[in-house]
C-alpha cells in the first residue's frame, strides 16, 4: 500500500496554512439555514422540495449584513431561484442562469403566482375531477426514457396523460402553469421511485427486474390523492389570509418588486456574454463535486416537461462536471472563447488552474489512486479535474461581472475520494484570489465536534468542511 502523503508533500496543507486565518466557524449559519429545509414555510418551496437548494434566510442574511441598499444580484446556478426571489423581496433586481428545466419551470411558476386569479383556480379545481373523468382520450402523454420506464402504476400513468391533455386545453396560461406544476410536484410520491442523490431507487412493486435488496418506499399515493392534496395546499397558501402571513415581510413593506430575469442554459456559455462590472452581489451554490446526478434524480420531472432521451443526455453533459459520466468540455470551451474573440481569456484561466499547486497535487493523487484501483469509479479523477477546471472559468467570469467592492457568496461542500480530502473551499478561493477577489472569510458550518480550530489544523483527519465563502472584488 502506498502512502500518498510521502510521495506528494502536501500542497493542500500549505494552502490551508496560507488561508487558515480566513476560516471561521459560523455559529449563526446552521446547516438548516444553509439548506432548503429553512424554506419549509414559504410557498412554492413547500410545494416542491428541491433538496439541492439553499434557504431564503441565508440570502437575506448576506444581503442585509453586507449591503446598505438594493442593487443588482446574480446567480449563475439559480436552481429554483431561492436567491433571485429572496433578493427580489428586498427590492433587488435579480438575474440568474439555470441549466435544468426543472429549476426554470419552478421559477416560471413562481412568477405566475403574482398573476394568478385564486377564485378562478378554486373554481377550476372544483370541477377538475368531473372534467377528467369525462375525458375519454388523451392527445398529450408522457414519453418515457429508459431510466423512467414503468415508473408509475398503469392507472396513475393513464390519469397523468389525461391530466396533461386537460391542462393543454386550459385557456388561462397562469392557471395552466399552476395546474401543471401541481402534478409535477407529486411525481415522486405517485411513482415507484425515490430520489437518492446519484440515481433513482426503485420500489420492489415496480415491473422492473431489480437487483439487490428489495426496497420498500412505503405508501404510494394514487394520482387523485396526491394531486388533490397538493392543489389544496397550493390554494390554501395562496388564499388571502394565509398569503398575508407568508408574504408578511413583503406585504408590510412598500418595496417595489422588480421582475426576475432568468436565462435558461449553461452558465459556462452565458457568463462570458454578460457585461463587466455590472453586479453588486452574487450569491450562488454550484453542484457539489459529489457525483450527484440531477438529470437522473429529476428524470421523472424532465420527462413530464417533455424532454426525451437525447435532450436529457445533453443536459447531463452540459452540467458542470459533477458526475462520473461527464466528459471533458475543455475543447468546446476553448472553441467557444475563441469564437467570441476571447482566446486570451481562455489561456489565462487555464494558466490559473495549472498554477494551483494544491490542484496539481489533488489531480496527481487521484490519478495514482486510479492506477491502483483505489477509487470506487475510475472516472472520479476526470470528474474532479474538470469540476475545478470549469469552476475556474465560472469564478473568472464572476469576478469580471462584479463591480469593484461587490461581493460573491458561494455555498459548497468539500469532498473526499479514496480517503483523500479535496479542499474545495481552499482551491476555489485560491482561484478567486488570483482573479481579483479578496477572500474575506470562509465560513465553516458548525457540526458538533467535527471542526474545532485544532482539528481544522490537522489536515485531512477531520470531517469534510461544509462552507460558505465570502469573496469581495478588489
Ligand atoms: C446546488 S444547486 C443550486 C440550488 C439553488 N441555490 C436553489 O436554492 O434552488 C446547483 C444548480 O446548478 C445547476 N447547474 C448545473 N450545471 C449548470 C450549468 N452548467 N449552468 C447553469 N446551471 C447549472 C443545477 O441544475 C442545479 O440546479
GROMACS .gro file of C-alpha atoms and ligand atoms in nm:
model
  501
    1UNK     CA    1   0.000   0.000   0.000
    2UNK     CA    2   0.135   0.344  -0.087
    3UNK     CA    3   0.142   0.634   0.147
    4UNK     CA    4   0.046   0.914  -0.087
    5UNK     CA    5   0.142   1.188   0.157
    6UNK     CA    6   0.503   1.064   0.145
    7UNK     CA    7   0.509   1.070  -0.232
    8UNK     CA    8   0.335   1.405  -0.256
    9UNK     CA    9   0.434   1.660   0.009
   10UNK     CA   10   0.106   1.820   0.097
   11UNK     CA   11   0.045   2.132  -0.107
   12UNK     CA   12  -0.305   2.124   0.038
   13UNK     CA   13  -0.162   2.162   0.387
   14UNK     CA   14   0.041   2.462   0.266
   15UNK     CA   15  -0.268   2.620   0.115
   16UNK     CA   16  -0.455   2.551   0.436
   17UNK     CA   17  -0.183   2.727   0.637
   18UNK     CA   18  -0.196   3.020   0.396
   19UNK     CA   19  -0.573   3.060   0.432
   20UNK     CA   20  -0.620   2.936   0.789
   21UNK     CA   21  -0.698   3.283   0.926
   22UNK     CA   22  -0.991   3.315   0.682
   23UNK     CA   23  -1.165   3.003   0.813
   24UNK     CA   24  -1.421   3.086   1.079
   25UNK     CA   25  -1.682   2.860   1.233
   26UNK     CA   26  -2.012   3.040   1.174
   27UNK     CA   27  -2.243   2.952   1.462
   28UNK     CA   28  -2.521   3.169   1.318
   29UNK     CA   29  -2.520   2.967   0.994
   30UNK     CA   30  -2.657   2.627   1.087
   31UNK     CA   31  -2.683   2.356   0.825
   32UNK     CA   32  -3.057   2.407   0.835
   33UNK     CA   33  -3.027   2.774   0.741
   34UNK     CA   34  -2.795   2.692   0.457
   35UNK     CA   35  -3.008   2.405   0.323
   36UNK     CA   36  -3.356   2.411   0.168
   37UNK     CA   37  -3.510   2.295   0.498
   38UNK     CA   38  -3.538   2.651   0.626
   39UNK     CA   39  -3.774   2.727   0.335
   40UNK     CA   40  -4.047   2.495   0.454
   41UNK     CA   41  -4.287   2.776   0.539
   42UNK     CA   42  -4.255   2.950   0.205
   43UNK     CA   43  -4.496   2.896  -0.081
   44UNK     CA   44  -4.354   2.703  -0.374
   45UNK     CA   45  -4.064   2.564  -0.167
   46UNK     CA   46  -4.327   2.390   0.047
   47UNK     CA   47  -4.487   2.256  -0.268
   48UNK     CA   48  -4.182   2.119  -0.444
   49UNK     CA   49  -3.877   2.022  -0.244
   50UNK     CA   50  -3.557   2.096  -0.429
   51UNK     CA   51  -3.320   1.934  -0.186
   52UNK     CA   52  -3.020   2.089  -0.357
   53UNK     CA   53  -3.145   2.440  -0.278
   54UNK     CA   54  -3.029   2.675  -0.009
   55UNK     CA   55  -3.256   2.894   0.203
   56UNK     CA   56  -3.405   3.240   0.155
   57UNK     CA   57  -3.287   3.318   0.509
   58UNK     CA   58  -2.927   3.270   0.402
   59UNK     CA   59  -2.970   3.507   0.108
   60UNK     CA   60  -3.143   3.772   0.317
   61UNK     CA   61  -2.879   3.741   0.588
   62UNK     CA   62  -2.592   3.818   0.349
   63UNK     CA   63  -2.777   4.093   0.165
   64UNK     CA   64  -2.871   4.279   0.481
   65UNK     CA   65  -2.537   4.222   0.651
   66UNK     CA   66  -2.315   4.322   0.356
   67UNK     CA   67  -2.506   4.585   0.161
   68UNK     CA   68  -2.672   4.910   0.258
   69UNK     CA   69  -2.918   4.930  -0.034
   70UNK     CA   70  -3.060   4.702  -0.305
   71UNK     CA   71  -2.878   4.678  -0.637
   72UNK     CA   72  -2.827   4.408  -0.898
   73UNK     CA   73  -2.780   4.047  -0.793
   74UNK     CA   74  -2.684   3.739  -0.993
   75UNK     CA   75  -2.684   3.362  -0.955
   76UNK     CA   76  -2.514   3.151  -1.226
   77UNK     CA   77  -2.655   2.826  -1.077
   78UNK     CA   78  -3.002   2.958  -0.996
   79UNK     CA   79  -3.175   2.622  -0.931
   80UNK     CA   80  -3.530   2.701  -0.825
   81UNK     CA   81  -3.443   3.066  -0.776
   82UNK     CA   82  -3.414   3.092  -0.398
   83UNK     CA   83  -3.158   3.368  -0.430
   84UNK     CA   84  -3.339   3.554  -0.706
   85UNK     CA   85  -3.679   3.568  -0.535
   86UNK     CA   86  -3.547   3.630  -0.183
   87UNK     CA   87  -3.345   3.923  -0.319
   88UNK     CA   88  -3.646   4.045  -0.518
   89UNK     CA   89  -3.845   4.069  -0.195
   90UNK     CA   90  -3.577   4.302  -0.061
   91UNK     CA   91  -3.601   4.522  -0.369
   92UNK     CA   92  -3.306   4.383  -0.566
   93UNK     CA   93  -3.301   4.343  -0.942
   94UNK     CA   94  -3.230   3.970  -0.982
   95UNK     CA   95  -3.071   3.786  -1.273
   96UNK     CA   96  -2.997   3.416  -1.297
   97UNK     CA   97  -2.885   3.133  -1.521
   98UNK     CA   98  -3.009   2.777  -1.479
   99UNK     CA   99  -2.946   2.480  -1.699
  100UNK     CA  100  -3.212   2.236  -1.587
  101UNK     CA  101  -3.571   2.297  -1.699
  102UNK     CA  102  -3.676   2.160  -1.359
  103UNK     CA  103  -3.546   2.477  -1.195
  104UNK     CA  104  -3.664   2.713  -1.467
  105UNK     CA  105  -4.015   2.562  -1.457
  106UNK     CA  106  -4.033   2.621  -1.081
  107UNK     CA  107  -3.915   2.980  -1.135
  108UNK     CA  108  -4.172   3.039  -1.410
  109UNK     CA  109  -4.443   2.903  -1.181
  110UNK     CA  110  -4.327   3.130  -0.906
  111UNK     CA  111  -4.358   3.425  -1.142
  112UNK     CA  112  -4.706   3.310  -1.249
  113UNK     CA  113  -4.816   3.325  -0.884
  114UNK     CA  114  -4.817   3.704  -0.899
  115UNK     CA  115  -5.076   3.693  -1.177
  116UNK     CA  116  -5.293   3.410  -1.054
  117UNK     CA  117  -5.667   3.460  -1.004
  118UNK     CA  118  -5.721   3.247  -0.697
  119UNK     CA  119  -6.101   3.234  -0.732
  120UNK     CA  120  -6.062   3.107  -1.083
  121UNK     CA  121  -5.811   2.844  -0.970
  122UNK     CA  122  -6.053   2.733  -0.697
  123UNK     CA  123  -6.337   2.706  -0.949
  124UNK     CA  124  -6.126   2.507  -1.197
  125UNK     CA  125  -6.006   2.260  -0.933
  126UNK     CA  126  -6.359   2.212  -0.802
  127UNK     CA  127  -6.476   2.063  -1.129
  128UNK     CA  128  -6.141   1.912  -1.223
  129UNK     CA  129  -6.226   1.553  -1.128
  130UNK     CA  130  -6.557   1.556  -1.310
  131UNK     CA  131  -6.388   1.704  -1.616
  132UNK     CA  132  -6.110   1.448  -1.602
  133UNK     CA  133  -6.345   1.151  -1.576
  134UNK     CA  134  -6.533   1.278  -1.879
  135UNK     CA  135  -6.212   1.285  -2.077
  136UNK     CA  136  -6.201   0.959  -2.268
  137UNK     CA  137  -5.892   1.025  -2.475
  138UNK     CA  138  -5.555   1.186  -2.441
  139UNK     CA  139  -5.362   1.365  -2.707
  140UNK     CA  140  -5.074   1.460  -2.478
  141UNK     CA  141  -4.885   1.190  -2.297
  142UNK     CA  142  -4.569   1.111  -2.107
  143UNK     CA  143  -4.289   0.979  -2.328
  144UNK     CA  144  -4.068   0.765  -2.112
  145UNK     CA  145  -3.694   0.737  -2.143
  146UNK     CA  146  -3.504   0.422  -2.044
  147UNK     CA  147  -3.438   0.536  -1.686
  148UNK     CA  148  -3.805   0.621  -1.617
  149UNK     CA  149  -3.985   0.332  -1.791
  150UNK     CA  150  -4.252   0.173  -1.567
  151UNK     CA  151  -4.207   0.439  -1.301
  152UNK     CA  152  -4.582   0.478  -1.248
  153UNK     CA  153  -4.860   0.225  -1.185
  154UNK     CA  154  -5.065   0.187  -1.507
  155UNK     CA  155  -5.372   0.362  -1.369
  156UNK     CA  156  -5.162   0.657  -1.250
  157UNK     CA  157  -4.995   0.690  -1.586
  158UNK     CA  158  -5.333   0.697  -1.760
  159UNK     CA  159  -5.450   0.971  -1.526
  160UNK     CA  160  -5.130   1.167  -1.582
  161UNK     CA  161  -5.179   1.152  -1.958
  162UNK     CA  162  -5.540   1.266  -1.930
  163UNK     CA  163  -5.432   1.543  -1.698
  164UNK     CA  164  -5.164   1.665  -1.941
  165UNK     CA  165  -5.428   1.674  -2.214
  166UNK     CA  166  -5.669   1.855  -1.984
  167UNK     CA  167  -5.405   2.116  -1.891
  168UNK     CA  168  -5.317   2.180  -2.254
  169UNK     CA  169  -5.680   2.284  -2.315
  170UNK     CA  170  -5.684   2.548  -2.040
  171UNK     CA  171  -5.701   2.897  -2.185
  172UNK     CA  172  -5.565   3.093  -1.888
  173UNK     CA  173  -5.188   3.037  -1.913
  174UNK     CA  174  -5.122   3.114  -1.545
  175UNK     CA  175  -5.383   2.861  -1.432
  176UNK     CA  176  -5.240   2.608  -1.675
  177UNK     CA  177  -4.890   2.662  -1.533
  178UNK     CA  178  -5.001   2.616  -1.175
  179UNK     CA  179  -5.206   2.303  -1.258
  180UNK     CA  180  -4.914   2.150  -1.444
  181UNK     CA  181  -4.689   2.244  -1.156
  182UNK     CA  182  -4.919   2.065  -0.907
  183UNK     CA  183  -4.874   1.733  -1.091
  184UNK     CA  184  -4.503   1.799  -1.145
  185UNK     CA  185  -4.466   1.841  -0.769
  186UNK     CA  186  -4.615   1.498  -0.684
  187UNK     CA  187  -4.439   1.281  -0.943
  188UNK     CA  188  -4.212   1.118  -0.687
  189UNK     CA  189  -4.499   1.042  -0.447
  190UNK     CA  190  -4.708   0.868  -0.713
  191UNK     CA  191  -4.419   0.670  -0.858
  192UNK     CA  192  -4.227   0.356  -0.765
  193UNK     CA  193  -3.914   0.567  -0.727
  194UNK     CA  194  -3.734   0.767  -0.464
  195UNK     CA  195  -3.469   1.030  -0.531
  196UNK     CA  196  -3.140   0.914  -0.396
  197UNK     CA  197  -2.858   1.153  -0.484
  198UNK     CA  198  -2.686   0.982  -0.772
  199UNK     CA  199  -2.989   0.800  -0.912
  200UNK     CA  200  -3.349   0.689  -0.854
  201UNK     CA  201  -3.417   0.397  -0.621
  202UNK     CA  202  -3.689   0.161  -0.733
  203UNK     CA  203  -3.958   0.008  -0.514
  204UNK     CA  204  -3.997  -0.372  -0.523
  205UNK     CA  205  -4.356  -0.336  -0.656
  206UNK     CA  206  -4.246  -0.190  -0.989
  207UNK     CA  207  -4.242  -0.407  -1.302
  208UNK     CA  208  -3.867  -0.369  -1.333
  209UNK     CA  209  -3.621  -0.654  -1.281
  210UNK     CA  210  -3.442  -0.526  -0.977
  211UNK     CA  211  -3.113  -0.643  -0.836
  212UNK     CA  212  -3.005  -0.628  -0.473
  213UNK     CA  213  -3.200  -0.592  -0.153
  214UNK     CA  214  -3.568  -0.511  -0.217
  215UNK     CA  215  -3.659  -0.152  -0.139
  216UNK     CA  216  -3.999  -0.058   0.002
  217UNK     CA  217  -4.076   0.313  -0.027
  218UNK     CA  218  -4.394   0.282   0.178
  219UNK     CA  219  -4.730   0.415   0.067
  220UNK     CA  220  -4.751   0.511  -0.298
  221UNK     CA  221  -5.025   0.769  -0.339
  222UNK     CA  222  -5.279   0.747  -0.619
  223UNK     CA  223  -5.278   1.035  -0.864
  224UNK     CA  224  -5.608   1.162  -0.724
  225UNK     CA  225  -5.494   1.152  -0.360
  226UNK     CA  226  -5.165   1.324  -0.433
  227UNK     CA  227  -5.297   1.589  -0.668
  228UNK     CA  228  -5.596   1.679  -0.450
  229UNK     CA  229  -5.373   1.726  -0.151
  230UNK     CA  230  -5.118   1.932  -0.349
  231UNK     CA  231  -5.384   2.157  -0.500
  232UNK     CA  232  -5.542   2.206  -0.157
  233UNK     CA  233  -5.206   2.307  -0.017
  234UNK     CA  234  -5.143   2.550  -0.303
  235UNK     CA  235  -5.490   2.706  -0.281
  236UNK     CA  236  -5.468   2.737   0.095
  237UNK     CA  237  -5.127   2.902   0.073
  238UNK     CA  238  -5.249   3.142  -0.192
  239UNK     CA  239  -5.568   3.237  -0.009
  240UNK     CA  240  -5.563   3.593   0.121
  241UNK     CA  241  -5.533   3.525   0.498
  242UNK     CA  242  -5.251   3.276   0.451
  243UNK     CA  243  -5.072   3.488   0.193
  244UNK     CA  244  -5.075   3.774   0.438
  245UNK     CA  245  -4.863   3.578   0.684
  246UNK     CA  246  -4.647   3.406   0.423
  247UNK     CA  247  -4.561   3.727   0.249
  248UNK     CA  248  -4.579   3.935   0.563
  249UNK     CA  249  -4.238   4.087   0.528
  250UNK     CA  250  -4.303   4.187   0.172
  251UNK     CA  251  -4.666   4.294   0.216
  252UNK     CA  252  -4.577   4.514   0.507
  253UNK     CA  253  -4.313   4.697   0.321
  254UNK     CA  254  -4.354   4.913   0.017
  255UNK     CA  255  -4.067   4.762  -0.170
  256UNK     CA  256  -4.113   4.757  -0.543
  257UNK     CA  257  -4.072   4.404  -0.681
  258UNK     CA  258  -3.861   4.410  -0.995
  259UNK     CA  259  -3.918   4.124  -1.241
  260UNK     CA  260  -3.668   3.842  -1.209
  261UNK     CA  261  -3.464   3.780  -1.525
  262UNK     CA  262  -3.392   3.417  -1.596
  263UNK     CA  263  -3.172   3.271  -1.867
  264UNK     CA  264  -3.207   2.901  -1.945
  265UNK     CA  265  -2.873   2.750  -2.046
  266UNK     CA  266  -2.525   2.670  -1.921
  267UNK     CA  267  -2.354   2.943  -1.726
  268UNK     CA  268  -2.028   2.835  -1.889
  269UNK     CA  269  -2.166   2.978  -2.212
  270UNK     CA  270  -2.391   3.253  -2.072
  271UNK     CA  271  -2.149   3.420  -1.832
  272UNK     CA  272  -1.899   3.534  -2.098
  273UNK     CA  273  -2.181   3.725  -2.271
  274UNK     CA  274  -2.259   3.941  -1.968
  275UNK     CA  275  -2.128   4.294  -1.916
  276UNK     CA  276  -1.826   4.355  -1.695
  277UNK     CA  277  -1.858   4.541  -1.360
  278UNK     CA  278  -2.238   4.508  -1.364
  279UNK     CA  279  -2.349   4.324  -1.049
  280UNK     CA  280  -2.331   4.433  -0.687
  281UNK     CA  281  -2.373   4.087  -0.543
  282UNK     CA  282  -2.354   3.723  -0.644
  283UNK     CA  283  -2.491   3.450  -0.420
  284UNK     CA  284  -2.466   3.102  -0.559
  285UNK     CA  285  -2.423   2.734  -0.496
  286UNK     CA  286  -2.285   2.522  -0.778
  287UNK     CA  287  -2.346   2.148  -0.786
  288UNK     CA  288  -2.112   1.990  -0.535
  289UNK     CA  289  -1.829   1.765  -0.651
  290UNK     CA  290  -2.020   1.468  -0.510
  291UNK     CA  291  -2.132   1.263  -0.812
  292UNK     CA  292  -2.496   1.368  -0.767
  293UNK     CA  293  -2.669   1.343  -1.100
  294UNK     CA  294  -2.960   1.585  -1.118
  295UNK     CA  295  -3.062   1.452  -1.460
  296UNK     CA  296  -3.123   1.110  -1.308
  297UNK     CA  297  -3.282   1.214  -0.980
  298UNK     CA  298  -3.508   1.459  -1.163
  299UNK     CA  299  -3.569   1.230  -1.461
  300UNK     CA  300  -3.944   1.199  -1.389
  301UNK     CA  301  -3.981   1.575  -1.380
  302UNK     CA  302  -3.781   1.609  -1.702
  303UNK     CA  303  -3.996   1.364  -1.898
  304UNK     CA  304  -4.308   1.526  -1.754
  305UNK     CA  305  -4.182   1.852  -1.905
  306UNK     CA  306  -4.143   1.673  -2.239
  307UNK     CA  307  -3.770   1.602  -2.252
  308UNK     CA  308  -3.655   1.295  -2.449
  309UNK     CA  309  -3.353   1.067  -2.414
  310UNK     CA  310  -3.119   1.277  -2.624
  311UNK     CA  311  -3.219   1.600  -2.455
  312UNK     CA  312  -3.168   1.451  -2.109
  313UNK     CA  313  -2.829   1.316  -2.213
  314UNK     CA  314  -2.734   1.658  -2.349
  315UNK     CA  315  -2.837   1.823  -2.025
  316UNK     CA  316  -2.625   1.573  -1.832
  317UNK     CA  317  -2.321   1.653  -2.044
  318UNK     CA  318  -2.379   2.030  -2.025
  319UNK     CA  319  -2.397   2.031  -1.647
  320UNK     CA  320  -2.096   2.140  -1.453
  321UNK     CA  321  -1.890   1.820  -1.429
  322UNK     CA  322  -2.007   1.660  -1.107
  323UNK     CA  323  -2.088   1.305  -1.215
  324UNK     CA  324  -1.862   1.024  -1.333
  325UNK     CA  325  -2.038   1.033  -1.668
  326UNK     CA  326  -1.937   1.389  -1.753
  327UNK     CA  327  -1.694   1.407  -2.043
  328UNK     CA  328  -1.436   1.685  -2.081
  329UNK     CA  329  -1.572   2.018  -2.202
  330UNK     CA  330  -1.239   2.195  -2.229
  331UNK     CA  331  -1.203   2.174  -2.607
  332UNK     CA  332  -1.555   2.305  -2.666
  333UNK     CA  333  -1.489   2.582  -2.411
  334UNK     CA  334  -1.171   2.675  -2.594
  335UNK     CA  335  -1.356   2.691  -2.925
  336UNK     CA  336  -1.629   2.896  -2.763
  337UNK     CA  337  -1.388   3.153  -2.616
  338UNK     CA  338  -1.206   3.176  -2.947
  339UNK     CA  339  -1.538   3.224  -3.129
  340UNK     CA  340  -1.613   3.529  -2.913
  341UNK     CA  341  -1.258   3.662  -2.962
  342UNK     CA  342  -1.162   3.572  -2.605
  343UNK     CA  343  -0.891   3.321  -2.679
  344UNK     CA  344  -0.652   3.503  -2.444
  345UNK     CA  345  -0.901   3.486  -2.161
  346UNK     CA  346  -0.925   3.112  -2.213
  347UNK     CA  347  -0.546   3.076  -2.185
  348UNK     CA  348  -0.537   3.297  -1.875
  349UNK     CA  349  -0.799   3.089  -1.692
  350UNK     CA  350  -0.625   2.762  -1.778
  351UNK     CA  351  -0.299   2.910  -1.653
  352UNK     CA  352  -0.451   2.997  -1.314
  353UNK     CA  353  -0.584   2.642  -1.290
  354UNK     CA  354  -0.246   2.491  -1.383
  355UNK     CA  355  -0.063   2.721  -1.141
  356UNK     CA  356  -0.253   2.589  -0.841
  357UNK     CA  357  -0.013   2.351  -0.668
  358UNK     CA  358  -0.288   2.211  -0.446
  359UNK     CA  359  -0.495   2.137  -0.757
  360UNK     CA  360  -0.198   1.967  -0.924
  361UNK     CA  361  -0.147   1.760  -0.610
  362UNK     CA  362  -0.513   1.653  -0.598
  363UNK     CA  363  -0.506   1.554  -0.965
  364UNK     CA  364  -0.181   1.360  -0.925
  365UNK     CA  365  -0.307   1.174  -0.619
  366UNK     CA  366  -0.635   1.082  -0.784
  367UNK     CA  367  -0.452   0.960  -1.097
  368UNK     CA  368  -0.232   0.746  -0.875
  369UNK     CA  369  -0.529   0.609  -0.682
  370UNK     CA  370  -0.700   0.534  -1.010
  371UNK     CA  371  -0.399   0.334  -1.129
  372UNK     CA  372  -0.403   0.144  -0.802
  373UNK     CA  373  -0.778   0.082  -0.845
  374UNK     CA  374  -0.846   0.254  -0.516
  375UNK     CA  375  -1.129   0.472  -0.640
  376UNK     CA  376  -1.489   0.343  -0.642
  377UNK     CA  377  -1.514   0.454  -1.000
  378UNK     CA  378  -1.226   0.513  -1.237
  379UNK     CA  379  -1.384   0.832  -1.375
  380UNK     CA  380  -1.368   1.013  -1.040
  381UNK     CA  381  -1.025   1.154  -1.129
  382UNK     CA  382  -1.162   1.302  -1.453
  383UNK     CA  383  -1.471   1.439  -1.279
  384UNK     CA  384  -1.268   1.618  -1.010
  385UNK     CA  385  -1.021   1.762  -1.261
  386UNK     CA  386  -1.299   1.901  -1.478
  387UNK     CA  387  -1.514   2.017  -1.188
  388UNK     CA  388  -1.238   2.254  -1.080
  389UNK     CA  389  -1.139   2.349  -1.431
  390UNK     CA  390  -1.495   2.450  -1.522
  391UNK     CA  391  -1.545   2.633  -1.192
  392UNK     CA  392  -1.219   2.817  -1.260
  393UNK     CA  393  -1.392   2.967  -1.568
  394UNK     CA  394  -1.705   3.046  -1.368
  395UNK     CA  395  -1.503   3.222  -1.098
  396UNK     CA  396  -1.307   3.423  -1.354
  397UNK     CA  397  -1.633   3.539  -1.510
  398UNK     CA  398  -1.799   3.609  -1.176
  399UNK     CA  399  -1.513   3.836  -1.081
  400UNK     CA  400  -1.531   4.013  -1.418
  401UNK     CA  401  -1.905   4.086  -1.399
  402UNK     CA  402  -1.896   4.204  -1.036
  403UNK     CA  403  -1.848   4.572  -0.956
  404UNK     CA  404  -1.543   4.674  -0.761
  405UNK     CA  405  -1.628   4.631  -0.391
  406UNK     CA  406  -1.912   4.391  -0.476
  407UNK     CA  407  -1.946   4.053  -0.308
  408UNK     CA  408  -1.962   3.693  -0.413
  409UNK     CA  409  -2.101   3.435  -0.170
  410UNK     CA  410  -2.064   3.070  -0.258
  411UNK     CA  411  -2.207   2.769  -0.074
  412UNK     CA  412  -2.020   2.443  -0.131
  413UNK     CA  413  -1.903   2.125   0.043
  414UNK     CA  414  -1.559   1.973   0.049
  415UNK     CA  415  -1.540   1.609  -0.061
  416UNK     CA  416  -1.322   1.305  -0.002
  417UNK     CA  417  -1.230   1.036  -0.251
  418UNK     CA  418  -1.012   0.730  -0.190
  419UNK     CA  419  -0.960   0.862   0.164
  420UNK     CA  420  -0.813   1.190   0.033
  421UNK     CA  421  -0.981   1.513   0.131
  422UNK     CA  422  -1.025   1.760  -0.151
  423UNK     CA  423  -1.035   2.111  -0.004
  424UNK     CA  424  -1.286   2.261  -0.247
  425UNK     CA  425  -1.311   2.575  -0.030
  426UNK     CA  426  -0.938   2.645  -0.038
  427UNK     CA  427  -0.875   2.566  -0.403
  428UNK     CA  428  -1.170   2.770  -0.529
  429UNK     CA  429  -1.072   3.057  -0.300
  430UNK     CA  430  -0.719   3.042  -0.438
  431UNK     CA  431  -0.859   3.073  -0.793
  432UNK     CA  432  -1.079   3.362  -0.677
  433UNK     CA  433  -0.787   3.546  -0.524
  434UNK     CA  434  -0.582   3.506  -0.842
  435UNK     CA  435  -0.863   3.659  -1.047
  436UNK     CA  436  -0.905   3.967  -0.828
  437UNK     CA  437  -1.132   3.878  -0.536
  438UNK     CA  438  -1.022   3.924  -0.178
  439UNK     CA  439  -1.111   3.629   0.041
  440UNK     CA  440  -1.288   3.795   0.328
  441UNK     CA  441  -1.399   3.478   0.504
  442UNK     CA  442  -1.457   3.108   0.457
  443UNK     CA  443  -1.742   3.043   0.697
  444UNK     CA  444  -1.737   2.682   0.816
  445UNK     CA  445  -2.070   2.538   0.922
  446UNK     CA  446  -2.065   2.409   1.277
  447UNK     CA  447  -2.108   2.034   1.300
  448UNK     CA  448  -2.075   1.937   1.664
  449UNK     CA  449  -1.731   1.803   1.726
  450UNK     CA  450  -1.612   1.793   1.365
  451UNK     CA  451  -1.419   2.112   1.334
  452UNK     CA  452  -1.261   2.276   1.632
  453UNK     CA  453  -0.980   2.503   1.520
  454UNK     CA  454  -0.727   2.248   1.642
  455UNK     CA  455  -0.890   1.973   1.437
  456UNK     CA  456  -0.918   2.204   1.139
  457UNK     CA  457  -0.539   2.243   1.153
  458UNK     CA  458  -0.495   1.869   1.145
  459UNK     CA  459  -0.525   1.846   0.773
  460UNK     CA  460  -0.716   1.553   0.629
  461UNK     CA  461  -0.815   1.380   0.953
  462UNK     CA  462  -1.137   1.570   1.009
  463UNK     CA  463  -1.488   1.551   0.870
  464UNK     CA  464  -1.506   1.735   0.541
  465UNK     CA  465  -1.600   2.102   0.574
  466UNK     CA  466  -1.928   2.249   0.454
  467UNK     CA  467  -1.864   2.614   0.386
  468UNK     CA  468  -1.996   2.949   0.273
  469UNK     CA  469  -1.724   3.158   0.112
  470UNK     CA  470  -1.734   3.537   0.116
  471UNK     CA  471  -1.522   3.699  -0.153
  472UNK     CA  472  -1.508   4.069  -0.236
  473UNK     CA  473  -1.391   4.220  -0.561
  474UNK     CA  474  -1.090   4.444  -0.518
  475LIG     C1  475  -2.685   2.337  -0.571
  475LIG     S1  476  -2.799   2.367  -0.699
  475LIG     C2  477  -2.846   2.535  -0.671
  475LIG     C3  478  -2.975   2.545  -0.599
  475LIG     C4  479  -3.023   2.687  -0.577
  475LIG     N1  480  -2.932   2.762  -0.492
  475LIG     C5  481  -3.163   2.683  -0.514
  475LIG     O1  482  -3.176   2.728  -0.399
  475LIG     O2  483  -3.254   2.631  -0.575
  475LIG     C6  484  -2.698   2.379  -0.840
  475LIG     C7  485  -2.774   2.410  -0.967
  475LIG     O3  486  -2.682   2.429  -1.073
  475LIG     C8  487  -2.746   2.385  -1.192
  475LIG     N2  488  -2.640   2.368  -1.294
  475LIG     C9  489  -2.555   2.265  -1.311
  475LIG     N3  490  -2.473   2.287  -1.414
  475LIG    C10  491  -2.506   2.409  -1.463
  475LIG    C11  492  -2.455   2.489  -1.568
  475LIG     N4  493  -2.354   2.446  -1.646
  475LIG     N5  494  -2.513   2.610  -1.590
  475LIG    C12  495  -2.614   2.654  -1.513
  475LIG     N6  496  -2.667   2.581  -1.412
  475LIG    C13  497  -2.613   2.461  -1.387
  475LIG    C14  498  -2.817   2.259  -1.149
  475LIG     O4  499  -2.919   2.225  -1.239
  475LIG    C15  500  -2.868   2.300  -1.012
  475LIG     O5  501  -2.998   2.350  -1.020
   0.00000   0.00000   0.00000
